[in-house]
CSV table of C-alpha atoms and ligand atoms in Angstrom, one decimal:
chain,number,residue,atom,x,y,z
A,560,MET,CA,94.4,127.7,134.4
A,561,SER,CA,91.0,127.3,135.8
A,562,PHE,CA,89.0,124.2,137.5
A,563,ILE,CA,85.8,124.2,136.6
A,564,SER,CA,83.6,121.2,138.6
A,565,CYS,CA,80.4,120.4,137.0
A,566,GLY,CA,79.1,119.6,140.8
A,567,SER,CA,78.4,117.1,142.8
A,568,ILE,CA,79.7,113.7,141.5
A,569,ASP,CA,80.5,111.8,144.4
A,570,ASP,CA,82.6,109.1,143.5
A,571,VAL,CA,85.2,111.5,141.6
A,572,LYS,CA,87.9,111.4,143.9
A,573,SER,CA,90.7,114.4,142.7
A,574,PHE,CA,94.3,115.0,144.3
A,575,THR,CA,94.0,117.8,146.7
A,576,GLY,CA,95.8,120.6,147.7
A,577,LYS,CA,98.8,120.9,145.1
A,578,LEU,CA,96.9,121.0,141.6
A,579,ASP,CA,99.7,122.1,139.7
A,580,SER,CA,99.9,121.2,136.1
A,581,SER,CA,103.3,122.0,135.8
A,582,VAL,CA,105.6,119.2,134.8
A,583,SER,CA,106.9,119.0,138.2
A,584,GLY,CA,103.5,119.1,140.0
A,585,GLU,CA,102.8,115.5,138.0
A,586,ASN,CA,106.4,114.2,138.4
A,587,SER,CA,105.6,114.2,142.1
A,588,LEU,CA,102.7,112.4,141.4
A,589,ALA,CA,103.9,110.1,139.1
A,590,ALA,CA,107.0,109.1,141.4
A,591,SER,CA,104.4,107.7,144.0
A,592,SER,CA,102.8,105.5,140.9
A,593,LYS,CA,105.0,102.8,140.2
A,594,ASP,CA,102.8,100.1,142.1
A,595,GLY,CA,99.8,101.0,139.8
A,596,LEU,CA,99.1,102.1,136.6
A,597,ALA,CA,99.5,106.2,135.7
A,598,VAL,CA,97.8,107.6,132.8
A,599,HIS,CA,99.0,110.9,131.9
A,600,TYR,CA,97.2,112.7,129.1
A,601,ILE,CA,99.3,115.4,128.5
A,602,ASP,CA,98.4,118.8,127.0
A,603,VAL,CA,99.5,119.4,123.8
A,604,GLY,CA,96.9,121.4,123.0
A,605,GLN,CA,94.9,120.5,119.4
A,606,ALA,CA,96.9,116.9,119.5
A,607,ASP,CA,97.2,113.7,121.6
A,608,SER,CA,100.1,112.8,123.3
A,609,ILE,CA,99.3,110.2,126.2
A,610,LEU,CA,102.2,108.5,128.3
A,611,ILE,CA,101.5,105.6,130.7
A,612,THR,CA,103.5,103.8,133.2
A,613,GLN,CA,103.2,100.5,135.3
A,614,GLY,CA,105.6,99.5,137.5
A,615,ASN,CA,109.1,100.2,135.3
A,616,SER,CA,107.1,99.9,132.2
A,617,SER,CA,106.6,102.5,130.1
A,618,MET,CA,104.2,103.0,126.8
A,619,LEU,CA,103.8,106.5,124.9
A,620,ILE,CA,100.6,106.9,122.7
A,621,ASP,CA,101.3,109.6,120.2
A,622,GLY,CA,103.9,112.8,120.2
A,623,GLY,CA,101.7,116.2,120.1
A,624,ASN,CA,102.4,118.1,117.0
A,625,ASN,CA,105.7,118.9,115.6
A,626,ASP,CA,106.0,121.9,117.9
A,627,ASP,CA,105.5,119.6,120.9
A,628,TYR,CA,108.7,117.7,120.6
A,629,LYS,CA,110.5,119.5,123.7
A,630,LEU,CA,107.5,119.7,125.8
A,631,VAL,CA,106.6,115.9,125.6
A,632,SER,CA,110.5,114.7,125.9
A,633,GLU,CA,110.9,116.6,128.9
A,634,TYR,CA,107.8,115.8,130.4
A,635,ILE,CA,109.0,111.7,130.0
A,636,GLU,CA,112.2,112.6,131.1
A,637,LYS,CA,110.9,114.2,134.4
A,638,GLN,CA,109.2,110.9,135.2
A,639,GLY,CA,112.7,109.3,135.7
A,640,ILE,CA,111.7,107.5,132.1
A,641,LYS,CA,114.6,106.5,130.1
A,642,LYS,CA,112.8,103.7,127.9
A,643,LEU,CA,110.0,103.8,126.4
A,644,ASP,CA,108.8,100.2,126.4
A,645,TYR,CA,106.2,100.9,123.2
A,646,ILE,CA,105.7,104.2,121.5
A,647,VAL,CA,102.4,103.9,119.3
A,648,GLY,CA,101.9,106.3,116.4
A,649,THR,CA,98.1,106.2,115.9
A,650,HIS,CA,97.8,107.3,112.7
A,651,ALA,CA,99.9,109.0,110.2
A,652,HIS,CA,98.7,112.8,111.2
A,653,GLU,CA,100.8,115.5,112.4
A,654,ASP,CA,98.8,116.2,115.7
A,655,HIS,CA,99.7,113.0,116.9
A,656,ILE,CA,103.2,111.7,115.2
A,657,GLY,CA,104.4,115.5,114.9
A,658,GLY,CA,106.7,114.8,117.9
A,659,LEU,CA,107.9,111.3,117.7
A,660,ASP,CA,110.6,111.8,115.8
A,661,TYR,CA,112.6,113.6,118.4
A,662,ILE,CA,111.5,111.1,120.8
A,663,ILE,CA,112.2,108.5,118.9
A,664,ASN,CA,115.9,109.7,118.6
A,665,SER,CA,115.9,110.9,122.2
A,666,PHE,CA,115.1,107.3,124.2
A,667,ASN,CA,115.7,103.6,123.9
A,668,VAL,CA,112.8,102.4,122.5
A,669,GLY,CA,111.4,98.9,123.2
A,670,LYS,CA,108.8,98.3,120.4
A,671,ILE,CA,106.7,101.0,117.9
A,672,TYR,CA,103.0,100.3,117.0
A,673,PHE,CA,102.4,101.9,113.9
A,674,PRO,CA,99.6,101.6,111.4
A,675,LYS,CA,99.7,100.3,107.3
A,676,GLN,CA,99.1,103.8,106.2
A,677,THR,CA,101.2,106.1,104.4
A,678,ALA,CA,101.2,110.1,103.8
A,679,SER,CA,103.5,112.6,101.8
A,680,THR,CA,104.1,115.3,104.4
A,681,LYS,CA,107.4,115.9,105.9
A,682,THR,CA,106.2,115.1,109.1
A,683,TYR,CA,105.3,111.4,108.3
A,684,LYS,CA,108.9,111.2,106.4
A,685,ASP,CA,110.4,112.6,109.4
A,686,PHE,CA,109.5,110.5,111.4
A,687,VAL,CA,110.0,107.5,109.3
A,688,ASN,CA,113.3,108.3,109.2
A,689,SER,CA,113.6,108.5,112.8
A,690,VAL,CA,112.6,104.8,113.6
A,691,LYS,CA,115.1,103.7,110.1
A,692,ASN,CA,117.8,105.8,111.4
A,693,LYS,CA,117.5,103.7,114.7
A,694,ASN,CA,117.7,100.3,112.7
A,695,MET,CA,113.9,99.8,113.8
A,696,LYS,CA,110.8,98.4,112.1
A,697,PHE,CA,107.2,99.5,113.0
A,698,THR,CA,105.2,96.7,114.2
A,699,LEU,CA,102.1,96.6,112.8
A,700,PRO,CA,99.0,96.8,115.2
A,701,VAL,CA,96.7,93.7,114.8
A,702,ALA,CA,93.5,93.9,116.7
A,703,GLY,CA,92.3,91.2,118.9
A,704,GLN,CA,96.2,90.7,119.8
A,705,SER,CA,97.6,91.6,123.3
A,706,PHE,CA,100.8,92.6,125.0
A,707,LYS,CA,101.9,93.4,128.4
A,708,LEU,CA,102.8,96.5,129.8
A,709,GLY,CA,104.3,95.4,133.3
A,710,GLU,CA,101.3,94.0,135.0
A,711,ALA,CA,99.0,95.7,133.0
A,712,GLU,CA,97.5,93.9,129.7
A,713,CYS,CA,97.3,96.0,126.4
A,714,THR,CA,94.9,94.7,123.8
A,715,ILE,CA,94.8,96.0,120.4
A,716,LEU,CA,91.3,96.4,119.4
A,717,ALA,CA,91.7,99.0,115.8
A,718,PRO,CA,92.4,99.1,112.9
A,719,ASN,CA,90.2,96.2,111.9
A,720,SER,CA,90.6,97.0,108.0
A,721,GLY,CA,93.3,98.1,105.5
A,722,ASN,CA,91.6,100.2,103.2
A,723,TYR,CA,89.7,103.6,104.4
A,724,ASP,CA,89.2,106.8,102.8
A,725,ASP,CA,89.1,108.8,106.1
A,726,ALA,CA,93.0,108.6,107.5
A,727,ASN,CA,91.6,109.0,110.7
A,728,GLU,CA,90.2,105.5,110.4
A,729,TYR,CA,93.4,103.9,110.6
A,730,SER,CA,93.8,104.9,114.3
A,731,ILE,CA,95.0,102.1,116.4
A,732,VAL,CA,92.9,101.9,119.1
A,733,ILE,CA,94.0,100.0,122.3
A,734,LYS,CA,92.7,98.8,125.8
A,735,ILE,CA,94.4,99.0,129.2
A,736,THR,CA,93.0,96.6,131.4
A,737,TYR,CA,95.3,96.9,135.0
A,738,LYS,CA,93.4,94.3,137.5
A,739,ASN,CA,89.7,95.4,137.7
A,740,ASN,CA,90.6,99.1,135.6
A,741,SER,CA,90.7,99.9,132.1
A,742,PHE,CA,91.5,102.3,129.7
A,743,LEU,CA,90.2,103.3,126.7
A,744,PHE,CA,92.4,104.8,124.0
A,745,THR,CA,91.0,105.4,120.5
A,746,GLY,CA,93.3,108.2,118.3
A,747,ASP,CA,91.1,109.9,115.8
A,748,ALA,CA,89.1,106.5,115.5
A,749,SER,CA,86.1,107.5,113.8
A,750,SER,CA,82.2,106.0,112.7
A,751,ILE,CA,83.2,103.7,110.6
A,752,SER,CA,86.0,101.9,112.8
A,753,GLU,CA,83.8,102.4,115.6
A,754,LYS,CA,81.1,100.5,113.9
A,755,GLU,CA,83.5,97.4,113.1
A,756,MET,CA,84.8,97.0,117.1
A,757,LEU,CA,81.4,96.8,117.7
A,758,SER,CA,80.8,94.1,114.9
A,759,LYS,CA,83.6,92.2,115.7
A,760,GLY,CA,82.3,91.7,119.7
A,761,TYR,CA,84.9,92.9,121.6
A,762,ASP,CA,85.1,94.0,125.3
A,763,LEU,CA,84.9,97.7,124.7
A,764,LYS,CA,83.4,98.0,128.5
A,765,SER,CA,86.1,100.7,130.1
A,766,ASP,CA,86.2,102.9,132.9
A,767,VAL,CA,87.7,106.2,131.1
A,768,LEU,CA,87.2,106.7,127.9
A,769,LYS,CA,90.0,108.6,125.8
A,770,VAL,CA,87.1,110.7,123.7
A,771,GLY,CA,87.8,110.0,119.8
A,772,HIS,CA,89.0,113.0,117.2
A,773,HIS,CA,89.3,115.3,119.9
A,774,GLY,CA,86.1,115.5,120.2
A,775,SER,CA,85.0,115.6,116.8
A,776,ARG,CA,81.3,114.8,116.1
A,777,SER,CA,82.4,112.0,114.0
A,778,SER,CA,83.9,109.7,116.4
A,779,THR,CA,82.3,108.7,120.2
A,780,THR,CA,78.8,107.6,118.1
A,781,THR,CA,75.9,106.9,120.5
A,782,GLU,CA,76.1,103.4,120.3
A,783,PHE,CA,80.3,102.8,120.5
A,784,LEU,CA,79.6,105.5,124.0
A,785,LYS,CA,76.5,103.0,125.1
A,786,THR,CA,79.1,99.6,124.7
A,787,VAL,CA,82.1,101.6,126.4
A,788,ASN,CA,80.2,102.6,129.2
A,789,PRO,CA,82.8,104.4,130.7
A,790,LYS,CA,82.8,106.5,134.0
A,791,TYR,CA,84.9,108.9,133.0
A,792,ALA,CA,86.0,110.4,129.5
A,793,VAL,CA,88.9,112.7,128.9
A,794,VAL,CA,88.8,115.6,125.5
A,795,SER,CA,92.6,116.2,124.6
A,796,CYS,CA,92.1,119.4,122.3
A,797,GLY,CA,93.0,123.0,122.7
A,798,LYS,CA,91.6,125.7,123.9
A,799,ASP,CA,89.5,128.0,121.5
A,800,ASN,CA,90.8,125.4,118.6
A,801,ASP,CA,89.7,126.0,115.1
A,802,TYR,CA,87.6,123.0,114.9
A,803,GLY,CA,84.9,123.5,117.2
A,804,HIS,CA,86.2,120.8,119.5
A,805,PRO,CA,84.6,119.1,121.5
A,806,THR,CA,81.1,119.7,119.8
A,807,GLU,CA,78.0,120.0,120.9
A,808,THR,CA,76.9,116.6,119.5
A,809,VAL,CA,79.3,114.9,121.6
A,810,ILE,CA,79.7,116.9,124.9
A,811,ASN,CA,75.8,116.8,124.9
A,812,ARG,CA,75.9,112.6,124.3
A,813,LEU,CA,78.3,112.5,127.3
A,814,LYS,CA,76.5,114.8,129.7
A,815,LYS,CA,73.1,113.0,128.9
A,816,ALA,CA,75.2,109.9,130.3
A,817,SER,CA,76.3,111.8,133.1
A,818,ILE,CA,79.5,111.2,132.5
A,819,PRO,CA,82.9,113.4,134.2
A,820,VAL,CA,84.7,115.1,131.3
A,821,TYR,CA,88.1,116.0,132.0
A,822,ARG,CA,89.2,118.4,129.5
A,823,THR,CA,92.8,119.6,128.6
A,824,ASP,CA,91.7,123.1,127.1
A,825,GLU,CA,90.4,123.3,130.3
A,826,SER,CA,93.0,121.9,133.0
A,827,GLY,CA,95.8,121.6,131.1
A,828,THR,CA,97.9,117.6,131.7
A,829,ILE,CA,95.4,115.2,133.5
A,830,VAL,CA,96.8,112.2,134.8
A,831,ALA,CA,94.5,109.4,136.4
A,832,LYS,CA,95.9,107.0,138.6
A,833,SER,CA,94.6,103.7,139.0
A,834,ASN,CA,95.6,101.2,141.9
A,835,GLY,CA,93.6,98.4,140.4
A,836,THR,CA,90.4,98.9,141.9
A,837,ASP,CA,89.9,103.1,142.4
A,838,ILE,CA,90.8,105.9,139.5
A,839,ILE,CA,91.7,109.0,141.1
A,840,PHE,CA,92.2,111.9,139.0
A,841,ASN,CA,94.8,115.1,139.8
A,842,VAL,CA,92.1,117.7,138.3
A,843,GLN,CA,88.5,118.4,138.9
A,844,PRO,CA,86.3,117.3,135.7
A,845,GLY,CA,85.5,120.0,133.3
A,846,SER,CA,83.1,121.6,131.9
A,847,TYR,CA,79.9,120.6,129.2
A,848,LYS,CA,80.8,123.6,127.4
A,849,PRO,CA,81.0,122.7,123.5
A,850,GLY,CA,83.7,124.4,121.4
A,851,THR,CA,83.0,127.8,119.7
A,852,LYS,CA,84.6,127.4,116.2
A,853,LYS,CA,82.2,125.8,113.5
A,854,LYS,CA,85.2,124.4,111.1
A,855,SER,CA,84.5,121.1,112.1
B,1997,LIG,ZN1,94.1,114.3,116.0
């Protein structure tokens, strides 16, 4: 594991000393985070899985690929979590809902948010069956609605339509506000959804942006980035992934705006902690090096 610093960013504070992206490393960070908000961008390679805790409440946004089920469930267990108040499956792709069936089977679960979307894959069927077997139902996201995660407020910002050609556009987008800090979680929402969020006039401004669609050029449009105006960006993507994520287009936009980028492909699991005023990360920012493969 290597930590690559992109130079002098004065207002970025990092945990020093025991920088260890292993599960036990984050455990000790989380243990002291009960009073604040902790956001764990779990390293699931070319996929998304984000655990958020506030007080005794917790939420999991996406569960990585099918093969990540054990990694994600063990990570959650290591935080001492037995009940997930919320699970959010952002959309029907495997790299987001793959591990969720196992998670749903393994933990007490409050509500499961999932968009009105279907797929013909085994992954999707497994996911739906895990919900049925638990006698639960999906809660449909309604853009503009809010709910509480402990003392934090979660606002659903997308999807804003019910019919998209691109499955990624169905992605549930959530903004979490904890006192003076805010985090935006975008799933794989792309330019159409971003445009809709902008036109709805939502308060998109956030301190930390989970960069849409692993840094694909279909997301993080100039206008969206300008409006979110994040202090920090996080990219969840796999090392040397086949898609060339994060793309040069998006990385250059972030670089031009002097936004430090934290990357799971370079730093492993990234933990951001907020006390309501300041946000600190467990690692240094990553590089502005785009992915190299050209499939995206
Ligand atoms: Zn994805």
